[in-house]
Amino acid sequence: MALHQHRQPVTRFIMRRKAASARASGTQAGTDVRELTLPLTVARTAAMTRLLTAFTFLWAFGDKALGWGYTTPAGKGWIDGGSPTKGFLSHVAAGPMEETFHSWAGAAWADWTFMLGLLGIGVALASGVALRVAAAAGTVMMALMWVAEWPLARHLSDGSLSMSTNPLVDYHVLYAAVLVTLAAIGAGRTWGLGTIWERLPLVRRNRWLL
């Protein structure tokens, strides 16, 4: 599905030859050209999706670590002694793991796991390597966040409306689906280091590292 960068000039050359041949024979080249350009377009679209998703994870990491003043106030970042998980987990107000998440809120292991997850997934997506690992880790993270928000609930534990926009498929599910799709189609080969990564002896012996 994804194409290697070094094959793109060859593809463009074939496209030009196809179009020229079609014009010379008096036939339309639209179908042939589309057949050649579609895989390249898909590869580039997947690569752009990968980079945008990487930016989402890396921005979340930076804001929570440095306190850029968006979701994390300035001076309240992780480097300032703040907790990336305390605010979110301590406000969980629905679902079967409500009390469990409250007990995790602010714990050092939870902060480190969450932040390393954000950074690792973001770097993997940005570079185009280890997308299967990133997809697995990201899916687990999104599943836990889905349970924490528990969109199935119509009401919170205090009786107020949950304001859930969809009881099953929310943005956490969509992020997980995007991660799995990017890994499945090898989106790291275009505008990334996926091709080089795949050739490493360690990766060739352990295909789950792709």
Coordinates of N, CA and C in Angstrom, one line a residue:
M1 N 0.8 -1.2 0.0 CA 0.0 0.0 0.0 C 0.9 1.2 0.0
A2 N 1.8 1.3 0.9 CA 2.8 2.4 1.0 C 3.9 2.2 0.0
L3 N 4.4 3.3 -0.6 CA 5.4 3.3 -1.6 C 6.7 3.8 -1.1
H4 N 7.8 3.2 -1.6 CA 9.1 3.8 -1.2 C 9.4 5.1 -2.0
Q5 N 10.1 6.0 -1.3 CA 10.4 7.3 -1.9 C 11.1 7.2 -3.2
H6 N 12.1 6.2 -3.3 CA 12.9 6.1 -4.5 C 12.2 5.6 -5.7
R7 N 11.0 5.1 -5.5 CA 10.2 4.6 -6.6 C 9.3 5.7 -7.2
Q8 N 9.2 6.9 -6.6 CA 8.3 7.9 -7.1 C 8.8 8.5 -8.4
P9 N 10.1 8.8 -8.7 CA 10.5 9.3 -10.0 C 10.1 8.3 -11.1
V10 N 10.3 7.0 -10.8 CA 10.0 6.0 -11.8 C 8.5 6.0 -12.1
T11 N 7.7 6.2 -11.1 CA 6.2 6.2 -11.3 C 5.8 7.4 -12.1
R12 N 6.4 8.6 -11.9 CA 6.1 9.8 -12.7 C 6.5 9.6 -14.1
F13 N 7.7 8.9 -14.4 CA 8.2 8.6 -15.7 C 7.2 7.7 -16.5
I14 N 6.7 6.7 -15.8 CA 5.8 5.8 -16.4 C 4.5 6.5 -16.7
M15 N 4.0 7.4 -15.8 CA 2.8 8.1 -16.1 C 2.9 9.0 -17.3
R16 N 4.1 9.6 -17.5 CA 4.3 10.5 -18.7 C 4.3 9.6 -20.0
R17 N 4.9 8.5 -19.9 CA 5.0 7.6 -21.1 C 3.6 7.1 -21.4
K18 N 2.8 6.7 -20.4 CA 1.4 6.2 -20.6 C 0.6 7.3 -21.3
A19 N 0.7 8.5 -20.7 CA -0.1 9.6 -21.3 C 0.2 9.9 -22.7
A20 N 1.5 9.9 -23.0 CA 2.0 10.2 -24.3 C 1.6 9.2 -25.3
S21 N 1.7 7.9 -24.9 CA 1.2 6.8 -25.7 C -0.2 6.9 -26.0
A22 N -1.0 7.2 -25.0 CA -2.5 7.3 -25.2 C -2.8 8.4 -26.2
R23 N -2.1 9.6 -26.0 CA -2.4 10.7 -26.9 C -2.0 10.3 -28.4
A24 N -0.9 9.6 -28.5 CA -0.5 9.2 -29.9 C -1.4 8.2 -30.5
S25 N -2.1 7.4 -29.7 CA -3.0 6.4 -30.3 C -4.4 6.9 -30.4
G26 N -4.6 8.1 -29.9 CA -6.0 8.7 -29.9 C -6.9 8.2 -28.9
T27 N -6.4 7.5 -27.8 CA -7.3 7.0 -26.7 C -7.1 7.9 -25.5
Q28 N -8.0 7.8 -24.6 CA -8.0 8.6 -23.4 C -7.1 7.9 -22.3
A29 N -6.2 8.7 -21.7 CA -5.3 8.1 -20.7 C -5.8 8.2 -19.3
G30 N -7.0 8.7 -19.1 CA -7.4 9.0 -17.7 C -7.4 7.8 -16.8
T31 N -7.9 6.7 -17.3 CA -7.9 5.5 -16.5 C -6.5 5.0 -16.1
D32 N -5.6 4.9 -17.1 CA -4.3 4.5 -16.8 C -3.6 5.4 -15.8
V33 N -3.7 6.7 -16.0 CA -3.0 7.6 -15.2 C -3.6 7.5 -13.8
R34 N -4.9 7.4 -13.6 CA -5.5 7.2 -12.3 C -5.0 6.0 -11.6
E35 N -4.8 4.9 -12.4 CA -4.4 3.6 -11.8 C -2.9 3.8 -11.2
L36 N -2.1 4.7 -11.8 CA -0.8 4.8 -11.4 C -0.7 5.8 -10.3
T37 N -1.5 6.9 -10.3 CA -1.4 7.9 -9.3 C -2.1 7.6 -8.0
L38 N -3.1 6.7 -8.0 CA -3.8 6.4 -6.8 C -2.9 5.8 -5.7
P39 N -2.1 4.8 -6.0 CA -1.2 4.3 -4.9 C -0.3 5.3 -4.3
L40 N 0.2 6.2 -5.1 CA 1.1 7.3 -4.6 C 0.3 8.3 -3.7
T41 N -0.9 8.6 -4.2 CA -1.8 9.5 -3.5 C -2.2 8.9 -2.1
V42 N -2.5 7.6 -2.1 CA -2.8 6.9 -0.8 C -1.7 6.9 0.1
A43 N -0.5 6.7 -0.4 CA 0.7 6.6 0.4 C 1.0 8.0 1.1
R44 N 0.9 9.0 0.3 CA 1.2 10.4 0.8 C 0.1 10.8 1.8
T45 N -1.2 10.4 1.5 CA -2.3 10.8 2.4 C -2.1 10.1 3.8
A46 N -1.7 8.8 3.7 CA -1.4 8.0 4.9 C -0.2 8.7 5.7
A47 N 0.8 9.1 5.0 CA 2.0 9.7 5.6 C 1.6 11.0 6.3
M48 N 0.7 11.8 5.6 CA 0.3 13.1 6.2 C -0.6 12.8 7.5
T49 N -1.4 11.8 7.4 CA -2.2 11.4 8.6 C -1.3 11.0 9.7
R50 N -0.3 10.2 9.4 CA 0.7 9.8 10.4 C 1.3 11.0 11.1
L51 N 1.8 11.9 10.3 CA 2.5 13.1 10.9 C 1.5 14.0 11.7
L52 N 0.3 14.1 11.3 CA -0.7 14.9 12.0 C -1.0 14.2 13.4
T53 N -1.1 12.9 13.3 CA -1.4 12.1 14.6 C -0.2 12.2 15.5
A54 N 1.1 12.2 14.9 CA 2.3 12.3 15.7 C 2.3 13.7 16.4
F55 N 1.9 14.7 15.7 CA 1.9 16.1 16.3 C 0.9 16.1 17.5
T56 N -0.2 15.4 17.3 CA -1.2 15.4 18.4 C -0.6 14.8 19.7
F57 N 0.1 13.7 19.6 CA 0.7 13.1 20.8 C 1.8 13.9 21.3
L58 N 2.7 14.4 20.4 CA 3.8 15.2 20.9 C 3.4 16.5 21.5
W59 N 2.4 17.1 21.0 CA 1.9 18.3 21.6 C 1.3 18.1 23.0
A60 N 0.6 17.0 23.1 CA 0.1 16.7 24.5 C 1.2 16.4 25.4
F61 N 2.3 15.7 25.0 CA 3.4 15.5 25.9 C 4.1 16.8 26.2
G62 N 4.3 17.7 25.3 CA 5.0 19.0 25.5 C 4.2 19.9 26.5
D63 N 2.9 19.9 26.2 CA 2.0 20.8 27.1 C 2.0 20.3 28.5
K64 N 1.9 19.0 28.7 CA 1.8 18.4 30.1 C 3.2 18.5 30.7
A65 N 4.3 18.3 30.0 CA 5.6 18.3 30.5 C 6.1 19.7 30.9
L66 N 5.8 20.7 30.0 CA 6.4 22.0 30.1 C 5.4 23.1 30.6
G67 N 4.1 22.8 30.6 CA 3.1 23.8 31.0 C 3.0 24.9 30.0
W68 N 2.6 24.7 28.8 CA 2.5 25.7 27.7 C 1.3 26.6 27.9
G69 N 0.4 26.3 28.9 CA -0.7 27.2 29.1 C -2.0 26.9 28.4
Y70 N -2.1 25.7 27.9 CA -3.3 25.2 27.2 C -4.0 24.3 28.2
T71 N -3.9 23.0 28.0 CA -4.5 22.2 29.0 C -3.8 22.2 30.4
T72 N -2.5 22.5 30.3 CA -1.7 22.6 31.5 C -1.3 24.0 31.8
P73 N -1.7 24.7 32.9 CA -1.3 26.1 33.1 C 0.2 26.2 33.2
A74 N 0.7 27.4 32.9 CA 2.1 27.7 33.0 C 2.6 27.5 34.5
G75 N 3.7 26.9 34.7 CA 4.2 26.7 36.0 C 3.7 25.4 36.7
K76 N 2.7 24.7 36.0 CA 2.1 23.5 36.5 C 2.5 22.3 35.8
G77 N 3.6 22.4 34.9 CA 4.0 21.3 34.1 C 4.7 20.2 34.9
W78 N 5.0 19.1 34.3 CA 5.6 18.0 34.9 C 7.0 18.4 35.5
I79 N 7.7 19.2 34.7 CA 9.1 19.6 35.1 C 9.0 20.5 36.3
D80 N 7.8 21.1 36.6 CA 7.6 22.0 37.7 C 7.1 21.3 38.9
G81 N 7.0 20.0 38.8 CA 6.4 19.3 40.0 C 5.0 18.9 39.9
G82 N 4.3 19.3 38.8 CA 2.9 19.0 38.6 C 2.8 17.5 38.2
S83 N 1.5 17.0 38.3 CA 1.3 15.6 37.9 C 0.4 15.6 36.6
P84 N 0.9 14.9 35.6 CA 0.1 14.9 34.3 C -1.2 14.1 34.4
T85 N -1.3 13.2 35.4 CA -2.5 12.3 35.6 C -3.4 12.8 36.7
K86 N -3.0 13.6 37.6 CA -3.8 13.8 38.8 C -5.1 14.5 38.4
G87 N -5.0 15.6 37.6 CA -6.2 16.3 37.3 C -7.2 15.5 36.5
F88 N -6.8 14.7 35.6 CA -7.7 13.9 34.8 C -8.3 12.8 35.6
L89 N -7.5 12.0 36.2 CA -7.9 10.8 36.9 C -8.7 11.1 38.1
S90 N -8.4 12.2 38.8 CA -9.1 12.5 40.0 C -10.5 13.0 39.8
H91 N -10.8 13.4 38.5 CA -12.1 13.9 38.2 C -12.9 12.8 37.4
V92 N -12.5 11.6 37.3 CA -13.3 10.5 36.7 C -14.5 10.4 37.6
A93 N -15.7 10.4 36.9 CA -17.0 10.5 37.7 C -18.0 9.5 37.1
A94 N -17.5 8.4 36.5 CA -18.4 7.4 36.0 C -17.7 6.2 35.6
G95 N -18.4 5.1 35.5 CA -17.7 3.8 35.1 C -17.3 2.9 36.2
P96 N -17.0 1.7 35.8 CA -16.7 0.7 36.9 C -15.3 0.8 37.5
M97 N -14.4 1.7 36.9 CA -13.1 1.8 37.4 C -12.9 3.2 38.1
E98 N -14.0 3.9 38.4 CA -13.9 5.2 39.0 C -13.0 5.3 40.2
E99 N -13.2 4.4 41.1 CA -12.4 4.4 42.4 C -11.0 4.0 42.1
T100 N -10.8 3.1 41.1 CA -9.4 2.7 40.8 C -8.7 3.8 40.2
F101 N -9.3 4.6 39.3 CA -8.6 5.7 38.7 C -8.3 6.8 39.7
H102 N -9.2 7.0 40.6 CA -8.9 7.9 41.7 C -7.7 7.6 42.5
S103 N -7.5 6.3 42.7 CA -6.3 5.8 43.5 C -5.0 5.9 42.7
W104 N -5.2 5.9 41.3 CA -4.0 6.1 40.5 C -3.6 7.5 40.3
A105 N -4.5 8.4 40.5 CA -4.3 9.8 40.2 C -3.0 10.4 40.9
G106 N -2.1 10.9 40.2 CA -0.9 11.5 40.8 C 0.2 10.6 41.2
A107 N 0.0 9.3 41.0 CA 1.0 8.3 41.3 C 2.2 8.4 40.4
A108 N 3.4 8.3 40.9 CA 4.6 8.5 40.1 C 4.6 7.5 38.9
W109 N 4.2 6.2 39.2 CA 4.3 5.3 38.1 C 3.3 5.6 37.0
A110 N 2.1 6.1 37.4 CA 1.1 6.5 36.4 C 1.6 7.7 35.6
D111 N 2.2 8.7 36.2 CA 2.7 9.8 35.5 C 3.8 9.4 34.5
W112 N 4.7 8.6 34.9 CA 5.8 8.1 34.0 C 5.3 7.3 32.9
T113 N 4.4 6.4 33.2 CA 3.9 5.5 32.1 C 3.1 6.3 31.1
F114 N 2.3 7.2 31.6 CA 1.5 8.1 30.7 C 2.4 8.9 29.8
M115 N 3.3 9.6 30.4 CA 4.2 10.5 29.7 C 5.1 9.8 28.7
L116 N 5.7 8.7 29.1 CA 6.5 7.9 28.2 C 5.7 7.4 27.1
G117 N 4.5 7.0 27.3 CA 3.6 6.5 26.3 C 3.3 7.6 25.3
L118 N 3.0 8.8 25.7 CA 2.8 9.9 24.8 C 4.0 10.2 23.9
L119 N 5.1 10.3 24.6 CA 6.4 10.6 23.9 C 6.8 9.5 22.9
G120 N 6.7 8.2 23.4 CA 7.1 7.1 22.5 C 6.2 7.0 21.3
I121 N 4.9 7.1 21.5 CA 4.0 7.0 20.4 C 4.2 8.1 19.4
G122 N 4.4 9.3 19.9 CA 4.6 10.5 19.1 C 5.9 10.4 18.3
V123 N 7.0 9.9 18.9 CA 8.2 9.8 18.2 C 8.1 8.7 17.1
A124 N 7.5 7.6 17.5 CA 7.4 6.5 16.5 C 6.6 6.9 15.3
L125 N 5.5 7.6 15.5 CA 4.7 8.1 14.4 C 5.4 9.2 13.5
A126 N 6.1 10.1 14.2 CA 6.9 11.1 13.5 C 8.0 10.5 12.6
S127 N 8.7 9.5 13.1 CA 9.8 8.9 12.4 C 9.3 7.8 11.4
G128 N 8.2 7.2 11.7 CA 7.7 6.2 10.8 C 8.2 4.8 11.2
V129 N 8.7 4.6 12.4 CA 9.3 3.3 12.8 C 8.5 2.7 13.9
A130 N 8.5 1.4 14.1 CA 7.9 0.7 15.1 C 6.4 1.1 15.2
L131 N 5.7 1.2 14.1 CA 4.3 1.6 14.1 C 3.4 0.5 14.7
R132 N 3.8 -0.8 14.6 CA 3.0 -1.8 15.3 C 3.0 -1.7 16.8
V133 N 4.2 -1.4 17.3 CA 4.4 -1.2 18.8 C 3.6 0.1 19.2
A134 N 3.7 1.1 18.4 CA 3.0 2.4 18.7 C 1.5 2.1 18.7
A135 N 1.0 1.3 17.7 CA -0.4 1.0 17.6 C -0.9 0.3 18.8
A136 N -0.1 -0.7 19.2 CA -0.5 -1.5 20.4 C -0.6 -0.7 21.6
A137 N 0.5 0.1 21.9 CA 0.5 1.0 23.1 C -0.5 2.0 23.0
G138 N -0.7 2.6 21.8 CA -1.7 3.7 21.7 C -3.1 3.1 21.9
T139 N -3.4 1.9 21.4 CA -4.7 1.3 21.6 C -5.0 1.1 23.1
V140 N -4.0 0.6 23.8 CA -4.2 0.4 25.3 C -4.4 1.7 26.0
M141 N -3.7 2.7 25.6 CA -3.9 4.0 26.2 C -5.2 4.6 25.9
M142 N -5.7 4.5 24.7 CA -7.0 5.0 24.3 C -8.1 4.2 25.0
A143 N -7.9 2.9 25.2 CA -8.9 2.1 25.8 C -9.1 2.5 27.3
L144 N -7.9 2.8 28.0 CA -8.0 3.2 29.4 C -8.7 4.6 29.5
M145 N -8.4 5.5 28.6 CA -9.0 6.8 28.6 C -10.5 6.7 28.3
W146 N -10.8 5.8 27.4 CA -12.3 5.6 27.1 C -13.0 5.1 28.3
V147 N -12.4 4.1 29.1 CA -13.0 3.6 30.3 C -13.1 4.8 31.3
A148 N -12.1 5.6 31.4 CA -12.1 6.7 32.4 C -13.2 7.7 32.1
E149 N -13.5 8.0 30.8 CA -14.6 8.9 30.5 C -15.9 8.2 30.5
W150 N -15.9 6.9 30.2 CA -17.1 6.0 30.2 C -18.2 6.6 29.5
P151 N -18.1 6.8 28.2 CA -19.2 7.4 27.4 C -20.5 6.7 27.4
L152 N -20.5 5.4 27.9 CA -21.8 4.6 28.0 C -22.7 5.2 29.0
A153 N -22.2 6.0 30.0 CA -23.1 6.5 31.1 C -23.8 7.7 30.6
R154 N -25.1 7.7 30.9 CA -25.9 8.9 30.6 C -25.8 9.9 31.8
H155 N -25.5 9.4 33.0 CA -25.4 10.3 34.1 C -24.1 10.0 34.8
L156 N -23.5 11.0 35.5 CA -22.3 10.9 36.3 C -22.7 10.4 37.6
S157 N -21.7 10.1 38.5 CA -22.0 9.5 39.8 C -22.7 10.5 40.7
D158 N -22.7 11.8 40.4 CA -23.4 12.8 41.2 C -24.8 13.1 40.6
G159 N -25.2 12.3 39.6 CA -26.5 12.5 39.0 C -26.6 13.4 37.9
S160 N -25.6 14.2 37.6 CA -25.7 15.2 36.5 C -25.5 14.4 35.1
L161 N -25.9 15.1 34.1 CA -25.8 14.5 32.7 C -24.3 14.3 32.4
S162 N -24.0 13.2 31.7 CA -22.6 13.0 31.4 C -22.2 13.8 30.1
M163 N -23.2 14.2 29.3 CA -22.9 15.0 28.1 C -22.1 14.1 27.1
S164 N -22.3 12.8 27.2 CA -21.6 11.9 26.2 C -22.2 12.2 24.8
T165 N -21.3 12.3 23.9 CA -21.8 12.6 22.5 C -22.1 11.3 21.7
N166 N -21.5 10.2 22.2 CA -21.7 8.9 21.5 C -21.3 7.8 22.6
P167 N -22.3 6.9 22.8 CA -22.0 5.9 23.9 C -21.0 4.9 23.6
L168 N -20.6 4.8 22.3 CA -19.6 3.7 21.9 C -18.4 4.2 21.2
V169 N -18.6 5.0 20.1 CA -17.5 5.4 19.3 C -17.2 6.9 19.5
D170 N -16.2 7.2 20.3 CA -15.8 8.5 20.6 C -14.4 8.7 19.9
Y171 N -13.7 9.9 20.3 CA -12.5 10.1 19.6 C -11.4 9.2 20.0
H172 N -11.5 8.6 21.2 CA -10.5 7.6 21.6 C -10.5 6.4 20.7
V173 N -11.7 5.9 20.3 CA -11.8 4.8 19.4 C -11.3 5.1 18.1
L174 N -11.5 6.4 17.6 CA -11.1 6.8 16.3 C -9.5 6.9 16.3
Y175 N -8.9 7.4 17.3 CA -7.5 7.5 17.4 C -6.9 6.1 17.3
A176 N -7.5 5.1 18.1 CA -7.0 3.8 18.0 C -7.1 3.2 16.7
A177 N -8.2 3.4 16.0 CA -8.4 2.9 14.6 C -7.4 3.5 13.7
V178 N -7.1 4.8 13.8 CA -6.1 5.4 12.9 C -4.7 4.8 13.2
L179 N -4.3 4.5 14.4 CA -3.0 4.0 14.7 C -2.9 2.6 14.1
V180 N -3.9 1.8 14.3 CA -3.9 0.4 13.8 C -3.8 0.4 12.2
T181 N -4.6 1.3 11.6 CA -4.6 1.4 10.1 C -3.2 1.8 9.6
L182 N -2.6 2.8 10.3 CA -1.3 3.3 9.8 C -0.2 2.2 9.9
A183 N -0.3 1.4 11.0 CA 0.6 0.3 11.1 C 0.4 -0.8 10.1
A184 N -0.9 -1.1 9.8 CA -1.3 -2.2 8.9 C -0.8 -1.9 7.5
I185 N -0.8 -0.6 7.1 CA -0.5 -0.3 5.7 C 1.0 0.1 5.5
G186 N 1.7 0.1 6.6 CA 3.1 0.5 6.5 C 3.3 1.9 6.2
A187 N 2.6 2.8 6.8 CA 2.6 4.2 6.5 C 4.0 4.9 6.8
G188 N 4.9 4.2 7.5 CA 6.2 4.8 7.8 C 7.2 4.8 6.6
R189 N 6.8 4.1 5.5 CA 7.8 4.1 4.4 C 7.8 5.3 3.6
T190 N 6.7 6.1 3.6 CA 6.6 7.3 2.8 C 6.8 8.5 3.8
W191 N 7.8 9.4 3.5 CA 8.1 10.5 4.4 C 8.5 10.1 5.8
G192 N 9.1 8.9 5.9 CA 9.6 8.4 7.1 C 10.7 7.5 7.0
L193 N 11.1 6.9 8.1 CA 12.3 6.0 8.1 C 11.9 4.5 8.1
G194 N 10.6 4.2 7.7 CA 10.1 2.9 7.8 C 10.9 1.9 7.0
T195 N 11.3 2.3 5.8 CA 12.1 1.3 4.9 C 13.4 1.0 5.5
I196 N 14.1 2.0 6.1 CA 15.4 1.7 6.7 C 15.2 0.9 8.0
W197 N 14.2 1.2 8.7 CA 13.9 0.4 9.9 C 13.6 -1.1 9.6
E198 N 12.9 -1.3 8.6 CA 12.5 -2.7 8.2 C 13.7 -3.5 7.9
R199 N 14.8 -2.9 7.4 CA 16.0 -3.6 7.0 C 17.0 -4.0 8.1
L200 N 16.7 -3.4 9.3 CA 17.6 -3.7 10.4 C 17.5 -5.2 10.8
P201 N 18.6 -5.8 11.1 CA 18.6 -7.3 11.4 C 17.7 -7.6 12.6
L202 N 17.7 -6.7 13.6 CA 16.8 -7.0 14.8 C 15.3 -7.0 14.4
V203 N 15.0 -6.0 13.5 CA 13.6 -5.9 13.1 C 13.2 -7.1 12.2
R204 N 14.1 -7.5 11.3 CA 13.8 -8.6 10.4 C 13.7 -9.9 11.2
R205 N 14.3 -10.0 12.3 CA 14.1 -11.2 13.2 C 12.9 -11.1 14.0
N206 N 12.5 -9.9 14.3 CA 11.3 -9.7 15.2 C 10.3 -8.8 14.5
R207 N 9.4 -9.4 13.7 CA 8.5 -8.6 12.8 C 7.5 -7.8 13.6
W208 N 7.3 -8.1 14.9 CA 6.4 -7.3 15.7 C 7.0 -5.9 15.9
L209 N 8.2 -5.7 15.7 CA 8.9 -4.4 15.9 C 8.6 -3.4 14.7
L210 N 8.0 -3.9 13.6 CA 7.7 -3.1 12.5 C 6.9 -1.9 12.8

